Short mmCIF file of C-alpha atoms in Angstrom, two decimals:
data_model
loop_
_atom_site.label_atom_id
_atom_site.label_comp_id
_atom_site.label_asym_id
_atom_site.label_seq_id
_atom_site.Cartn_x
_atom_site.Cartn_y
_atom_site.Cartn_z
CA MET A 1 -39.60 -4.15 -7.35
CA GLN A 2 -41.13 -3.56 -3.94
CA GLY A 3 -42.93 -0.28 -3.30
CA VAL A 4 -43.12 1.70 -0.06
CA PRO A 5 -44.16 5.33 0.56
CA ILE A 6 -41.74 8.18 0.77
CA ASP A 7 -42.09 11.98 0.82
CA LEU A 8 -39.88 13.93 -1.63
CA PRO A 9 -40.62 17.54 -2.55
CA MET A 10 -43.40 17.65 -5.11
CA SER A 11 -46.31 19.76 -6.30
CA SER A 12 -49.87 19.32 -5.12
CA MET A 13 -50.75 16.84 -7.84
CA ASP A 14 -52.44 13.56 -6.80
CA LEU A 15 -49.73 11.27 -5.22
CA LYS A 16 -51.20 8.37 -7.23
CA GLN A 17 -50.16 10.12 -10.42
CA VAL A 18 -46.56 10.66 -9.38
CA PRO A 19 -44.11 7.93 -10.49
CA PRO A 20 -42.29 6.11 -7.74
CA VAL A 21 -38.70 6.86 -6.87
CA LEU A 22 -36.41 4.02 -7.78
CA LEU A 23 -33.72 2.92 -5.29
CA TYR A 24 -30.86 0.85 -6.61
CA TYR A 25 -27.84 -0.45 -4.67
CA HIS A 26 -24.48 -2.04 -5.09
CA SER A 27 -24.23 -5.71 -4.10
CA SER A 28 -22.29 -4.69 -0.96
CA THR A 29 -24.96 -2.16 0.19
CA LYS A 30 -28.06 -4.33 -0.08
CA THR A 31 -28.51 -4.42 3.75
CA LEU A 32 -28.28 -0.56 4.07
CA ALA A 33 -30.75 -0.20 1.17
CA GLU A 34 -33.19 -2.57 2.83
CA LYS A 35 -32.82 -0.64 6.17
CA ILE A 36 -33.76 2.57 4.37
CA ILE A 37 -36.88 0.92 3.01
CA ALA A 38 -37.72 -0.56 6.45
CA ILE A 39 -37.59 2.95 8.06
CA VAL A 40 -39.87 4.35 5.34
CA LYS A 41 -42.38 1.49 5.78
CA GLU A 42 -42.81 2.35 9.43
CA SER A 43 -44.13 5.75 8.57
CA ASP A 44 -47.92 6.08 8.36
CA LYS A 45 -47.83 9.31 6.38
CA ASN A 46 -49.38 9.80 3.02
CA MET A 47 -46.26 9.69 0.94
CA ARG A 48 -44.92 9.07 -2.48
CA LEU A 49 -43.85 5.55 -3.33
CA ILE A 50 -40.25 4.28 -3.46
CA GLU A 51 -39.36 1.05 -5.14
CA ILE A 52 -36.28 -0.88 -4.14
CA CYS A 53 -34.92 -2.30 -7.40
CA HIS A 54 -33.02 -5.58 -7.38
CA GLY A 55 -32.46 -5.68 -11.14
CA ILE A 56 -28.76 -4.91 -11.47
CA ARG A 57 -26.55 -7.86 -12.43
CA TRP A 58 -23.01 -7.41 -11.03
CA ASP A 59 -21.24 -10.10 -13.10
CA ARG A 60 -17.67 -10.29 -14.44
CA PHE A 61 -16.06 -11.46 -17.61
CA ARG A 62 -13.52 -14.25 -17.50
CA ASP A 63 -10.68 -11.71 -17.48
CA GLY A 64 -12.07 -10.09 -14.31
CA TRP A 65 -13.52 -6.89 -15.80
CA PRO A 66 -17.11 -5.96 -14.81
CA ASN A 67 -20.09 -7.21 -16.84
CA ILE A 68 -23.00 -5.03 -15.57
CA PHE A 69 -26.54 -5.11 -16.76
CA ILE A 70 -29.67 -3.14 -15.69
CA ASP A 71 -32.82 -5.19 -16.14
CA ASN A 72 -35.86 -3.36 -17.56
CA VAL A 73 -33.74 -0.31 -18.08
CA GLU A 74 -36.46 1.39 -20.16
CA GLU A 75 -38.44 1.80 -16.87
CA ILE A 76 -36.00 4.28 -15.44
CA ALA A 77 -36.58 7.00 -18.12
CA GLY A 78 -38.30 9.99 -16.54
CA LYS A 79 -37.89 8.55 -13.02
CA ASP A 80 -36.14 9.94 -9.90
CA VAL A 81 -33.34 7.49 -9.14
CA ILE A 82 -31.24 6.89 -6.02
CA PHE A 83 -28.18 4.70 -5.97
CA VAL A 84 -26.61 3.43 -2.69
CA ALA A 85 -22.91 3.02 -3.31
CA SER A 86 -19.85 1.92 -1.33
CA PHE A 87 -16.32 2.77 -2.36
CA HIS A 88 -14.83 0.72 0.45
CA SER A 89 -12.24 -0.88 -1.84
CA PRO A 90 -10.44 0.16 -5.00
CA GLU A 91 -11.66 -3.11 -6.61
CA VAL A 92 -15.37 -2.06 -6.59
CA ILE A 93 -15.04 1.63 -7.59
CA PHE A 94 -14.72 1.21 -11.29
CA GLU A 95 -17.84 -1.09 -11.60
CA GLN A 96 -19.91 1.36 -9.64
CA LEU A 97 -18.70 4.48 -11.48
CA SER A 98 -19.59 2.71 -14.72
CA LEU A 99 -23.17 2.33 -13.52
CA ILE A 100 -23.36 5.76 -11.92
CA TYR A 101 -22.33 7.42 -15.20
CA ALA A 102 -24.97 5.39 -17.11
CA PHE A 103 -28.04 6.33 -15.02
CA PRO A 104 -28.39 9.92 -16.38
CA ARG A 105 -27.81 8.73 -19.95
CA TYR A 106 -30.86 6.50 -19.61
CA LEU A 107 -32.89 9.71 -19.24
CA VAL A 108 -33.57 9.64 -15.48
CA ARG A 109 -35.39 12.68 -14.18
CA SER A 110 -33.06 13.24 -11.22
CA PHE A 111 -30.16 11.34 -9.73
CA ARG A 112 -29.04 11.08 -6.09
CA LEU A 113 -25.88 9.16 -5.17
CA ILE A 114 -25.58 7.95 -1.56
CA LEU A 115 -21.86 7.54 -0.93
CA PRO A 116 -21.59 7.32 2.91
CA TYR A 117 -17.76 7.01 2.94
CA PHE A 118 -15.40 9.10 0.80
CA PRO A 119 -12.33 6.87 1.03
CA THR A 120 -9.54 9.17 -0.14
CA GLY A 121 -10.59 11.98 2.18
CA THR A 122 -7.47 11.75 4.38
CA MET A 123 -5.26 12.50 1.43
CA GLU A 124 -6.56 15.97 0.91
CA ARG A 125 -3.45 18.09 0.95
CA ILE A 126 0.28 18.15 -0.03
CA ASP A 127 2.76 18.30 2.83
CA THR A 128 5.73 17.30 0.71
CA GLU A 129 6.30 18.04 -2.95
CA GLY A 130 5.54 14.91 -4.96
CA GLN A 131 2.54 13.78 -2.93
CA ILE A 132 -0.65 13.08 -4.92
CA VAL A 133 -3.95 14.52 -3.53
CA THR A 134 -6.15 11.51 -4.26
CA ALA A 135 -9.13 13.18 -2.56
CA LYS A 136 -9.09 15.66 -5.50
CA SER A 137 -8.74 12.81 -7.98
CA LEU A 138 -11.84 10.98 -6.72
CA ALA A 139 -13.81 14.19 -6.53
CA ARG A 140 -12.98 14.85 -10.19
CA MET A 141 -14.15 11.35 -11.14
CA LEU A 142 -17.45 11.85 -9.35
CA SER A 143 -17.83 15.34 -10.89
CA LEU A 144 -18.09 13.67 -14.28
CA ILE A 145 -21.53 12.25 -13.58
CA PRO A 146 -23.69 13.47 -16.48
CA LEU A 147 -26.58 15.87 -15.89
CA ALA A 148 -29.99 14.39 -15.33
CA ALA A 149 -33.11 15.98 -16.80
CA ARG A 150 -33.56 18.12 -13.64
CA GLY A 151 -29.91 19.07 -13.31
CA PRO A 152 -26.78 18.05 -11.46
CA ALA A 153 -26.50 14.85 -9.41
CA GLN A 154 -26.53 15.21 -5.66
CA ILE A 155 -23.81 13.25 -3.76
CA PHE A 156 -24.54 12.50 -0.13
CA ILE A 157 -21.33 11.95 1.95
CA PHE A 158 -21.10 11.51 5.69
CA ASP A 159 -18.38 13.03 7.82
CA ILE A 160 -15.93 13.69 5.10
CA HIS A 161 -12.46 14.08 6.58
CA ALA A 162 -12.18 17.81 5.80
CA LEU A 163 -15.12 20.15 4.89
CA GLN A 164 -13.00 22.06 2.43
CA GLU A 165 -13.02 19.01 0.24
CA ARG A 166 -16.39 20.17 -1.10
CA PHE A 167 -14.43 22.53 -3.29
CA TYR A 168 -12.66 19.64 -5.03
CA PHE A 169 -15.95 18.89 -6.79
CA THR A 170 -16.88 20.90 -9.91
CA ASP A 171 -20.21 22.65 -10.46
CA GLY A 172 -21.36 19.63 -12.42
CA VAL A 173 -22.49 17.91 -9.21
CA ILE A 174 -23.81 19.03 -5.81
CA PRO A 175 -21.97 17.48 -2.82
CA ARG A 176 -24.10 17.27 0.29
CA LEU A 177 -21.80 16.83 3.30
CA LEU A 178 -23.71 15.27 6.17
CA SER A 179 -22.85 14.07 9.67
CA ALA A 180 -23.72 11.12 11.80
CA ILE A 181 -22.90 13.04 15.00
CA PRO A 182 -26.53 14.23 15.69
CA TYR A 183 -27.58 10.55 15.78
CA LEU A 184 -24.73 9.73 18.07
CA ILE A 185 -25.86 12.52 20.40
CA ARG A 186 -29.31 10.97 20.59
CA GLU A 187 -27.62 7.63 21.50
CA LEU A 188 -25.51 9.29 24.20
CA LYS A 189 -28.61 10.85 25.82
CA ASN A 190 -29.92 7.36 26.42
CA LEU A 191 -26.92 6.31 28.44
CA PRO A 192 -27.58 5.79 32.20
CA ASP A 193 -24.57 8.05 33.10
CA ILE A 194 -25.54 10.90 30.72
CA ASP A 195 -24.80 13.47 33.42
CA ASN A 196 -21.25 12.16 33.87
CA LEU A 197 -20.11 12.20 30.25
CA ALA A 198 -17.14 14.00 28.70
CA ILE A 199 -16.11 14.12 25.04
CA ALA A 200 -12.56 13.55 23.97
CA PHE A 201 -10.89 14.15 20.63
CA PRO A 202 -7.70 12.29 19.73
CA ASP A 203 -6.18 15.18 17.83
CA GLU A 204 -6.74 18.79 16.70
CA GLY A 205 -8.29 17.69 13.43
CA ALA A 206 -11.11 15.74 15.10
CA TYR A 207 -11.65 18.66 17.56
CA LYS A 208 -11.97 21.21 14.73
CA ARG A 209 -14.30 18.93 12.81
CA PHE A 210 -16.70 18.00 15.56
CA HIS A 211 -16.40 20.14 18.74
CA THR A 212 -19.23 22.49 17.74
CA PHE A 213 -21.64 19.54 18.00
CA MET A 214 -20.67 18.74 21.54
CA LYS A 215 -21.34 21.87 23.51
CA GLU A 216 -23.40 20.03 26.14
CA TRP A 217 -20.48 18.19 27.66
CA PRO A 218 -16.91 18.93 28.91
CA ILE A 219 -14.30 18.66 26.13
CA ILE A 220 -10.98 16.86 26.44
CA LEU A 221 -8.35 17.30 23.77
CA CYS A 222 -5.56 14.75 23.28
CA SER A 223 -2.35 15.29 21.17
CA LYS A 224 0.61 13.40 20.00
CA VAL A 225 3.86 14.63 21.54
CA ARG A 226 7.45 13.50 20.94
CA ASP A 227 9.03 11.46 23.68
CA GLY A 228 12.53 10.61 22.62
CA ASP A 229 12.29 8.63 19.41
CA LYS A 230 8.56 7.92 19.90
CA ARG A 231 5.38 9.99 19.57
CA ILE A 232 2.95 9.35 22.37
CA VAL A 233 -0.61 10.56 23.03
CA LYS A 234 -1.12 12.84 25.98
CA ILE A 235 -4.01 15.00 27.29
CA LYS A 236 -3.52 18.51 26.15
CA GLU A 237 -6.67 20.10 27.61
CA GLY A 238 -9.50 19.01 29.95
CA ASP A 239 -9.91 16.74 33.02
CA PRO A 240 -11.23 13.22 32.51
CA LYS A 241 -11.09 12.16 36.23
CA GLY A 242 -14.21 10.30 37.22
CA LYS A 243 -15.88 10.83 33.82
CA HIS A 244 -17.20 8.40 31.19
CA VAL A 245 -15.25 9.74 28.31
CA VAL A 246 -16.42 9.21 24.70
CA ILE A 247 -13.64 9.51 22.11
CA ILE A 248 -14.93 10.82 18.79
CA ASP A 249 -13.29 10.71 15.35
CA ASP A 250 -14.36 10.57 11.73
CA LEU A 251 -12.61 7.25 10.99
CA VAL A 252 -10.35 4.51 12.38
CA GLN A 253 -7.74 2.54 10.51
CA THR A 254 -5.67 0.23 12.73
CA GLY A 255 -6.90 1.91 15.90
CA GLY A 256 -3.51 2.65 17.48
CA THR A 257 -4.14 6.32 18.13
CA LEU A 258 -7.54 5.62 19.73
CA ILE A 259 -6.07 2.94 22.05
CA GLU A 260 -3.25 5.26 23.04
CA CYS A 261 -5.76 8.00 23.67
CA ALA A 262 -7.78 5.68 25.86
CA LYS A 263 -4.68 4.75 27.88
CA ALA A 264 -3.97 8.43 28.54
CA LEU A 265 -7.54 8.91 29.75
CA LYS A 266 -7.36 5.86 31.99
CA ASN A 267 -4.09 7.11 33.47
CA GLU A 268 -5.92 10.25 34.53
CA GLU A 269 -8.64 8.08 36.28
CA CYS A 270 -11.64 8.40 34.01
CA SER A 271 -14.37 5.99 35.03
CA ALA A 272 -15.02 4.47 31.58
CA VAL A 273 -14.03 4.96 27.92
CA SER A 274 -16.19 4.58 24.79
CA ILE A 275 -15.43 5.33 21.20
CA PHE A 276 -17.42 6.61 18.23
CA VAL A 277 -16.18 6.60 14.65
CA THR A 278 -18.35 7.22 11.61
CA HIS A 279 -16.17 5.07 9.39
CA GLY A 280 -14.69 1.87 10.72
CA VAL A 281 -12.13 1.15 8.02
CA PHE A 282 -10.20 -1.53 9.96
CA PRO A 283 -7.94 -2.85 7.22
CA GLU A 284 -6.77 -6.47 7.61
CA LYS A 285 -9.31 -7.08 10.42
CA SER A 286 -7.57 -4.63 12.73
CA TRP A 287 -10.90 -4.34 14.63
CA GLU A 288 -9.97 -7.61 16.36
CA ARG A 289 -7.52 -5.81 18.58
CA PHE A 290 -10.52 -4.08 20.23
CA ILE A 291 -12.15 -7.43 21.31
CA GLN A 292 -9.44 -8.19 23.84
CA PRO A 293 -7.77 -4.81 24.07
CA GLU A 294 -5.11 -3.36 26.31
CA VAL A 295 -7.83 -0.95 27.51
CA GLU A 296 -11.43 -2.00 28.27
CA PHE A 297 -14.03 -0.02 26.29
CA SER A 298 -17.64 0.26 27.38
CA ASN A 299 -18.97 0.92 23.84
CA ILE A 300 -17.46 1.20 20.41
CA TRP A 301 -20.06 2.70 18.01
CA VAL A 302 -19.49 2.48 14.26
CA THR A 303 -21.90 3.24 11.42
CA ASP A 304 -22.62 1.07 8.44
CA SER A 305 -20.88 3.44 6.03
CA ILE A 306 -18.56 0.55 5.25
CA PRO A 307 -20.34 -2.76 4.61
CA HIS A 308 -18.18 -4.94 6.84
CA ALA A 309 -19.54 -3.06 9.90
CA ASN A 310 -22.49 -5.43 9.86
CA GLU A 311 -20.10 -8.25 10.66
CA ILE A 312 -17.93 -6.34 13.08
CA VAL A 313 -20.84 -5.38 15.37
CA ARG A 314 -21.48 -9.03 16.12
CA HIS A 315 -18.59 -8.77 18.51
CA LYS A 316 -18.67 -6.86 21.81
CA PRO A 317 -18.10 -4.03 22.60
CA PHE A 318 -18.97 -2.92 19.04
CA LYS A 319 -22.38 -1.43 18.44
CA LEU A 320 -24.02 -0.35 15.13
CA LEU A 321 -25.39 3.18 14.62
CA SER A 322 -26.90 2.71 11.20
CA LEU A 323 -26.93 5.66 8.75
CA SER A 324 -30.23 4.55 7.32
CA GLU A 325 -32.28 6.99 9.30
CA ALA A 326 -29.93 9.86 8.61
CA ILE A 327 -30.08 9.00 4.84
CA VAL A 328 -33.87 8.99 5.00
CA ASP A 329 -33.86 12.39 6.73
CA ALA A 330 -31.37 13.81 4.22
CA LEU A 331 -33.52 12.73 1.32
CA LEU A 332 -36.46 14.54 2.89
CA ILE A 333 -38.23 11.21 2.97
CA LEU A 334 -39.51 11.87 6.43
CA LYS A 335 -40.26 15.27 7.94
CA SER A 336 -40.47 16.34 11.57
CA SER A 337 -43.76 18.09 10.98
#
């Protein structure tokens, strides 16, 4: 275990007498966990220690089922524990849930689950009888995390598809719904054409979710409309002419809607188009269509809420906006004063 200082709420007792916080991670989130530690290391404040723990063995039995083991498990009793998870694929959810349920039963003092991407968030309502609301199903599964000594587990989720999904969780856990948008805004303010920006949303859902963050810039709203047998993207409100337009959404799958939105903006003579999505899902390497796209993009920002982002951002015009700092801030590890 490697110790670095952090600042979590505590009494005035001597910091040296306070046990360190233990940070565990899934095998797919090691890079994100190490970035969190690196940010904390850069602080020169007098803080409580955090130890990154490498002692989880993610093995499998010959039949494919998980064989998980926590080394030195007796050391977590009475400790504050953080687990950095990733539910980016159904194949890895069961093994992580098995571990997550186990931590409180090993008598941890408190438990915080970092789950940057809530994968079933887009299936949050029934439009046709017979549909299954899998967002509710996953929330129920997470709500079964046992109580720690100091009470319910806290679950940190970034830019969940719909804020009302917080009510899918029971009172047995505390969902903390966070956003990467404030960190994007800081990035935008470093652009050379900051005074010529406009913000576009590809649909009403993205507008409702994020427009209150973007009051500093003109807003453009796109919408899908029927054109014969097809549905095409058109500009519903706003004027992109001469502007560097940044399209914002919570997630991208194949990217078709974002590309069509960019085409509509280009047709109205915007000067440049960039994209930000918190969750770059990109099934079947659909991100490759943005490398040589039908529309040229100046920047495509994605976060590392899904582990494969670290590979995707090796290709232009993709850029990484890591959630590590936002996670540190959310954990109250660093404070502004």
